[in-house]
Amino acid sequence: MKKKLISIFVFLCAIIPAFGEILAEGKTKIVRPYPEDPTLAIFESKDDITAFNGLKHDAFQGKGEFANQTTCNVFRLLADCGIPLAFRKQLDSHHFLGEMCQMIPYEVVVRREAHGSYLTRHPSIEKETVFPKLVVEFFLKTRNLEGMGVPIPRHDPLFQLTDSGGELFLPETPIEGQKPYLILSDFPLKDRPALFEEIALMAKQTFLILEKAWQLENARLVDFKVEFGINSSGKLVLADVIDNDCWRVVQNGQYIDKQIFRDGGAIDKVAELYKYVTAATGRFTLPCNQLILWRESESDHVLK
Ligand code: 5GP
C-alpha cells in the first residue's frame, strides 16, 4: 500500500509538474522532496538537451527516459563496485531516489584522452593523445558565487589549488603562460583540503570502472564529468547524475554521446545515439571473475 502511494505521488509529480514542491530545477532535471524521508529526494530527468552553458537548447521525446535509465544503469554498476553514492534506487522510467546532499560546487573532469576543452588549453597536444595516467581537473561552478561580490568574468573556470589560494584560469585559452585571472582566498572546501585528494581518487576509481564497462561494449570512454556531495551523515558521496550528457564515448571512430549535439548533428541522430547508449549501459554488470589458488602438497617437495 505504502509503495503504491509513493508510485502515485511520483506519477502525479511527473504529469503535473506543479504538483510536487520543487527543491531545485536545472536545465535537464528537477529535484523534489521525498515524502517518506527528508534525507532523500526524487530526481526527475527532463527531455531537454543543452550545450555551451545553455546557449544551445533543444529537446526530444525520450531524452528524459534515456537519461534516467542510463544514470540508473551506471549507478547500479558503481554501487556493485563499492563506490559511495547518493543514488539509492530507480523509481520508474523518469525518476530515481537519491540522498539529499550538500553539493560541492566543482565539476570534476577525468580524462584518458585529449578531447574537447583540453585541446584548447593545450594546443600542442594532438586530439586523442592517450594519457597513461588519468588526468583530473576541477572546474569551479561559479554561478552560485554571483551576488557574493565575487567578479566572475568567465563562468566555470579551471580551478587549481595552490599555496596562494584557489587560482582561476580561463578554460578555453592556452594554459601555458596564462596567469590566473583571479586568486580566491575563500573557495569551496578551503577548510577541508584533504577532500580534494579524496574526490580525485574517487573520480579516478569511478572512471576506471566505467572505462572497463565501455571496453566490454567495444567503445572508449575518453573523458567524463562527475560531481560530489556530502550526505546527511557527513559522508562524501558521488552525486548528481552520470548520463550520456556527462561523458565522451568513442565507438568505431565516432562520438556516441552529447558531442554529436554540440557539433550540430541532427536531433534524430542524437536521439538514436541516446537510445543506443541506454541499451549499452543496460548491459553494464559486474563480471563474476574467480581467483583460484592451488596449494602444493608437502609431498611435492620430497625427492625420491
Ligand atoms: P570539456 O572540458 O572537454 O568540454 O568536457 C570534459 C567532459 O566533461 C566531457 O565528457 C563533457 O561531456 C563533460 N562536461 C563538461 N561540462 C559539462 C557540463 O556542464 N555538464 C555535463 N553534463 N557534462 C559536462
mmCIF file of N, CA, C and O in Angstrom, residues 105-106 138-146 148-169 179-191 196:
data_model
loop_
_atom_site.group_PDB
_atom_site.id
_atom_site.type_symbol
_atom_site.label_atom_id
_atom_site.label_comp_id
_atom_site.label_asym_id
_atom_site.label_seq_id
_atom_site.Cartn_x
_atom_site.Cartn_y
_atom_site.Cartn_z
ATOM 1 N N PRO A 105 30.541 22.505 -5.059
ATOM 2 C CA PRO A 105 30.381 23.140 -6.379
ATOM 3 C C PRO A 105 31.617 23.092 -7.297
ATOM 4 O O PRO A 105 32.125 24.115 -7.743
ATOM 5 N N TYR A 106 32.095 21.877 -7.540
ATOM 6 C CA TYR A 106 33.151 21.677 -8.547
ATOM 7 C C TYR A 106 32.654 20.646 -9.542
ATOM 8 O O TYR A 106 32.026 19.648 -9.139
ATOM 9 N N PHE A 138 39.621 20.169 -11.952
ATOM 10 C CA PHE A 138 38.484 20.725 -11.217
ATOM 11 C C PHE A 138 38.048 22.017 -11.901
ATOM 12 O O PHE A 138 38.892 22.867 -12.206
ATOM 13 N N PHE A 139 36.750 22.152 -12.133
ATOM 14 C CA PHE A 139 36.187 23.404 -12.654
ATOM 15 C C PHE A 139 35.228 23.922 -11.584
ATOM 16 O O PHE A 139 34.333 23.182 -11.135
ATOM 17 N N LEU A 140 35.430 25.165 -11.180
ATOM 18 C CA LEU A 140 34.587 25.734 -10.120
ATOM 19 C C LEU A 140 33.245 26.164 -10.712
ATOM 20 O O LEU A 140 33.209 26.880 -11.723
ATOM 21 N N LYS A 141 32.154 25.713 -10.090
ATOM 22 C CA LYS A 141 30.813 26.114 -10.557
ATOM 23 C C LYS A 141 30.532 27.491 -9.954
ATOM 24 O O LYS A 141 30.208 27.586 -8.772
ATOM 25 N N THR A 142 30.702 28.503 -10.745
ATOM 26 C CA THR A 142 30.708 29.870 -10.200
ATOM 27 C C THR A 142 29.335 30.514 -10.118
ATOM 28 O O THR A 142 29.198 31.574 -9.533
ATOM 29 N N ARG A 143 28.308 29.890 -10.714
ATOM 30 C CA ARG A 143 27.008 30.574 -10.755
ATOM 31 C C ARG A 143 26.502 30.940 -9.353
ATOM 32 O O ARG A 143 25.935 31.999 -9.152
ATOM 33 N N ASN A 144 26.765 30.056 -8.373
ATOM 34 C CA ASN A 144 26.290 30.340 -7.013
ATOM 35 C C ASN A 144 27.120 31.404 -6.310
ATOM 36 O O ASN A 144 26.757 31.869 -5.245
ATOM 37 N N LEU A 145 28.253 31.762 -6.909
ATOM 38 C CA LEU A 145 29.086 32.797 -6.283
ATOM 39 C C LEU A 145 28.596 34.189 -6.662
ATOM 40 O O LEU A 145 28.999 35.176 -6.059
ATOM 41 N N GLU A 146 27.730 34.249 -7.691
ATOM 42 C CA GLU A 146 27.186 35.543 -8.104
ATOM 43 C C GLU A 146 26.415 36.141 -6.934
ATOM 44 O O GLU A 146 25.730 35.418 -6.209
ATOM 45 N N MET A 148 27.738 37.315 -4.395
ATOM 46 C CA MET A 148 28.592 37.316 -3.194
ATOM 47 C C MET A 148 29.705 38.346 -3.350
ATOM 48 O O MET A 148 30.690 38.332 -2.619
ATOM 49 N N GLY A 149 29.561 39.178 -4.380
ATOM 50 C CA GLY A 149 30.553 40.226 -4.583
ATOM 51 C C GLY A 149 31.808 39.736 -5.273
ATOM 52 O O GLY A 149 32.812 40.435 -5.332
ATOM 53 N N VAL A 150 31.770 38.480 -5.795
ATOM 54 C CA VAL A 150 32.953 37.958 -6.483
ATOM 55 C C VAL A 150 32.814 38.244 -7.983
ATOM 56 O O VAL A 150 31.847 37.815 -8.598
ATOM 57 N N PRO A 151 33.749 38.987 -8.572
ATOM 58 C CA PRO A 151 33.627 39.246 -10.010
ATOM 59 C C PRO A 151 34.002 37.997 -10.807
ATOM 60 O O PRO A 151 35.054 37.418 -10.596
ATOM 61 N N ILE A 152 33.108 37.547 -11.667
ATOM 62 C CA ILE A 152 33.362 36.319 -12.432
ATOM 63 C C ILE A 152 33.324 36.667 -13.921
ATOM 64 O O ILE A 152 32.256 36.655 -14.539
ATOM 65 N N PRO A 153 34.476 36.961 -14.527
ATOM 66 C CA PRO A 153 34.451 37.328 -15.945
ATOM 67 C C PRO A 153 34.099 36.154 -16.855
ATOM 68 O O PRO A 153 33.581 36.331 -17.937
ATOM 69 N N ARG A 154 34.398 34.914 -16.413
ATOM 70 C CA ARG A 154 34.073 33.744 -17.239
ATOM 71 C C ARG A 154 33.645 32.629 -16.288
ATOM 72 O O ARG A 154 34.366 32.285 -15.359
ATOM 73 N N HIS A 155 32.405 32.092 -16.556
ATOM 74 C CA HIS A 155 31.875 31.084 -15.637
ATOM 75 C C HIS A 155 32.592 29.740 -15.753
ATOM 76 O O HIS A 155 33.173 29.413 -16.773
ATOM 77 N N ASP A 156 32.479 28.951 -14.691
ATOM 78 C CA ASP A 156 33.030 27.605 -14.602
ATOM 79 C C ASP A 156 34.497 27.534 -15.044
ATOM 80 O O ASP A 156 34.858 26.758 -15.945
ATOM 81 N N PRO A 157 35.368 28.336 -14.398
ATOM 82 C CA PRO A 157 36.786 28.326 -14.768
ATOM 83 C C PRO A 157 37.506 27.073 -14.283
ATOM 84 O O PRO A 157 37.026 26.380 -13.370
ATOM 85 N N LEU A 158 38.664 26.821 -14.875
ATOM 86 C CA LEU A 158 39.547 25.774 -14.377
ATOM 87 C C LEU A 158 40.072 26.258 -13.028
ATOM 88 O O LEU A 158 40.467 27.420 -12.891
ATOM 89 N N PHE A 159 40.053 25.360 -12.036
ATOM 90 C CA PHE A 159 40.429 25.733 -10.671
ATOM 91 C C PHE A 159 41.687 24.971 -10.277
ATOM 92 O O PHE A 159 41.770 23.760 -10.490
ATOM 93 N N GLN A 160 42.661 25.682 -9.738
ATOM 94 C CA GLN A 160 43.851 24.987 -9.224
ATOM 95 C C GLN A 160 44.136 25.453 -7.811
ATOM 96 O O GLN A 160 44.224 26.663 -7.562
ATOM 97 N N LEU A 161 44.282 24.453 -6.929
ATOM 98 C CA LEU A 161 44.564 24.752 -5.517
ATOM 99 C C LEU A 161 46.069 24.946 -5.364
ATOM 100 O O LEU A 161 46.848 24.059 -5.703
ATOM 101 N N THR A 162 46.480 26.112 -4.909
ATOM 102 C CA THR A 162 47.914 26.367 -4.704
ATOM 103 C C THR A 162 48.111 26.972 -3.316
ATOM 104 O O THR A 162 47.131 27.265 -2.616
ATOM 105 N N ASP A 163 49.357 27.226 -2.969
ATOM 106 C CA ASP A 163 49.643 27.831 -1.654
ATOM 107 C C ASP A 163 49.067 29.242 -1.569
ATOM 108 O O ASP A 163 48.760 29.730 -0.489
ATOM 109 N N SER A 164 48.901 29.907 -2.747
ATOM 110 C CA SER A 164 48.365 31.275 -2.685
ATOM 111 C C SER A 164 46.843 31.306 -2.609
ATOM 112 O O SER A 164 46.261 32.362 -2.381
ATOM 113 N N GLY A 165 46.178 30.170 -2.856
ATOM 114 C CA GLY A 165 44.713 30.147 -2.760
ATOM 115 C C GLY A 165 44.129 29.344 -3.901
ATOM 116 O O GLY A 165 44.781 28.458 -4.456
ATOM 117 N N GLY A 166 42.904 29.670 -4.283
ATOM 118 C CA GLY A 166 42.236 28.979 -5.377
ATOM 119 C C GLY A 166 42.410 29.782 -6.655
ATOM 120 O O GLY A 166 41.831 30.857 -6.805
ATOM 121 N N GLU A 167 43.229 29.264 -7.567
ATOM 122 C CA GLU A 167 43.533 30.031 -8.794
ATOM 123 C C GLU A 167 42.534 29.681 -9.891
ATOM 124 O O GLU A 167 42.275 28.503 -10.157
ATOM 125 N N LEU A 168 42.001 30.722 -10.524
ATOM 126 C CA LEU A 168 41.025 30.523 -11.605
ATOM 127 C C LEU A 168 41.662 30.863 -12.952
ATOM 128 O O LEU A 168 42.282 31.921 -13.109
ATOM 129 N N PHE A 169 41.469 29.958 -13.916
ATOM 130 C CA PHE A 169 42.025 30.142 -15.261
ATOM 131 C C PHE A 169 40.900 30.070 -16.289
ATOM 132 O O PHE A 169 39.917 29.340 -16.093
ATOM 133 N N LYS A 179 48.207 33.511 -16.828
ATOM 134 C CA LYS A 179 48.225 33.797 -15.379
ATOM 135 C C LYS A 179 46.790 33.638 -14.877
ATOM 136 O O LYS A 179 45.848 33.887 -15.628
ATOM 137 N N PRO A 180 46.614 33.213 -13.603
ATOM 138 C CA PRO A 180 45.236 33.110 -13.107
ATOM 139 C C PRO A 180 44.557 34.474 -13.212
ATOM 140 O O PRO A 180 45.179 35.492 -12.930
ATOM 141 N N TYR A 181 43.293 34.486 -13.670
ATOM 142 C CA TYR A 181 42.623 35.784 -13.795
ATOM 143 C C TYR A 181 42.069 36.240 -12.460
ATOM 144 O O TYR A 181 41.695 37.391 -12.286
ATOM 145 N N LEU A 182 42.047 35.280 -11.518
ATOM 146 C CA LEU A 182 41.574 35.627 -10.171
ATOM 147 C C LEU A 182 42.171 34.607 -9.202
ATOM 148 O O LEU A 182 42.279 33.419 -9.540
ATOM 149 N N ILE A 183 42.587 35.070 -8.015
ATOM 150 C CA ILE A 183 43.022 34.126 -6.977
ATOM 151 C C ILE A 183 42.081 34.311 -5.793
ATOM 152 O O ILE A 183 42.029 35.399 -5.205
ATOM 153 N N LEU A 184 41.298 33.259 -5.526
ATOM 154 C CA LEU A 184 40.304 33.359 -4.447
ATOM 155 C C LEU A 184 40.952 32.983 -3.123
ATOM 156 O O LEU A 184 41.593 31.927 -3.015
ATOM 157 N N SER A 185 40.768 33.831 -2.116
ATOM 158 C CA SER A 185 41.292 33.460 -0.795
ATOM 159 C C SER A 185 40.268 32.569 -0.090
ATOM 160 O O SER A 185 40.590 31.788 0.782
ATOM 161 N N ASP A 186 39.013 32.678 -0.523
ATOM 162 C CA ASP A 186 37.972 31.824 0.038
ATOM 163 C C ASP A 186 37.313 31.056 -1.109
ATOM 164 O O ASP A 186 36.979 31.663 -2.129
ATOM 165 N N PHE A 187 37.195 29.766 -0.946
ATOM 166 C CA PHE A 187 36.626 28.935 -2.018
ATOM 167 C C PHE A 187 36.074 27.659 -1.397
ATOM 168 O O PHE A 187 36.431 27.315 -0.254
ATOM 169 N N PRO A 188 35.206 26.934 -2.093
ATOM 170 C CA PRO A 188 34.618 25.721 -1.521
ATOM 171 C C PRO A 188 35.697 24.689 -1.144
ATOM 172 O O PRO A 188 36.637 24.484 -1.910
ATOM 173 N N LEU A 189 35.559 24.092 0.017
ATOM 174 C CA LEU A 189 36.469 23.092 0.601
ATOM 175 C C LEU A 189 37.790 23.690 1.094
ATOM 176 O O LEU A 189 38.737 22.949 1.371
ATOM 177 N N LYS A 190 37.831 25.013 1.214
ATOM 178 C CA LYS A 190 39.062 25.653 1.694
ATOM 179 C C LYS A 190 39.486 25.064 3.056
ATOM 180 O O LYS A 190 40.669 24.853 3.306
ATOM 181 N N ASP A 191 38.468 24.787 3.887
ATOM 182 C CA ASP A 191 38.783 24.292 5.225
ATOM 183 C C ASP A 191 38.997 22.777 5.265
ATOM 184 O O ASP A 191 39.301 22.225 6.310
ATOM 185 N N PHE A 196 39.983 17.350 -1.534
ATOM 186 C CA PHE A 196 40.335 17.423 -2.964
ATOM 187 C C PHE A 196 40.980 16.100 -3.410
ATOM 188 O O PHE A 196 40.685 15.576 -4.473
#
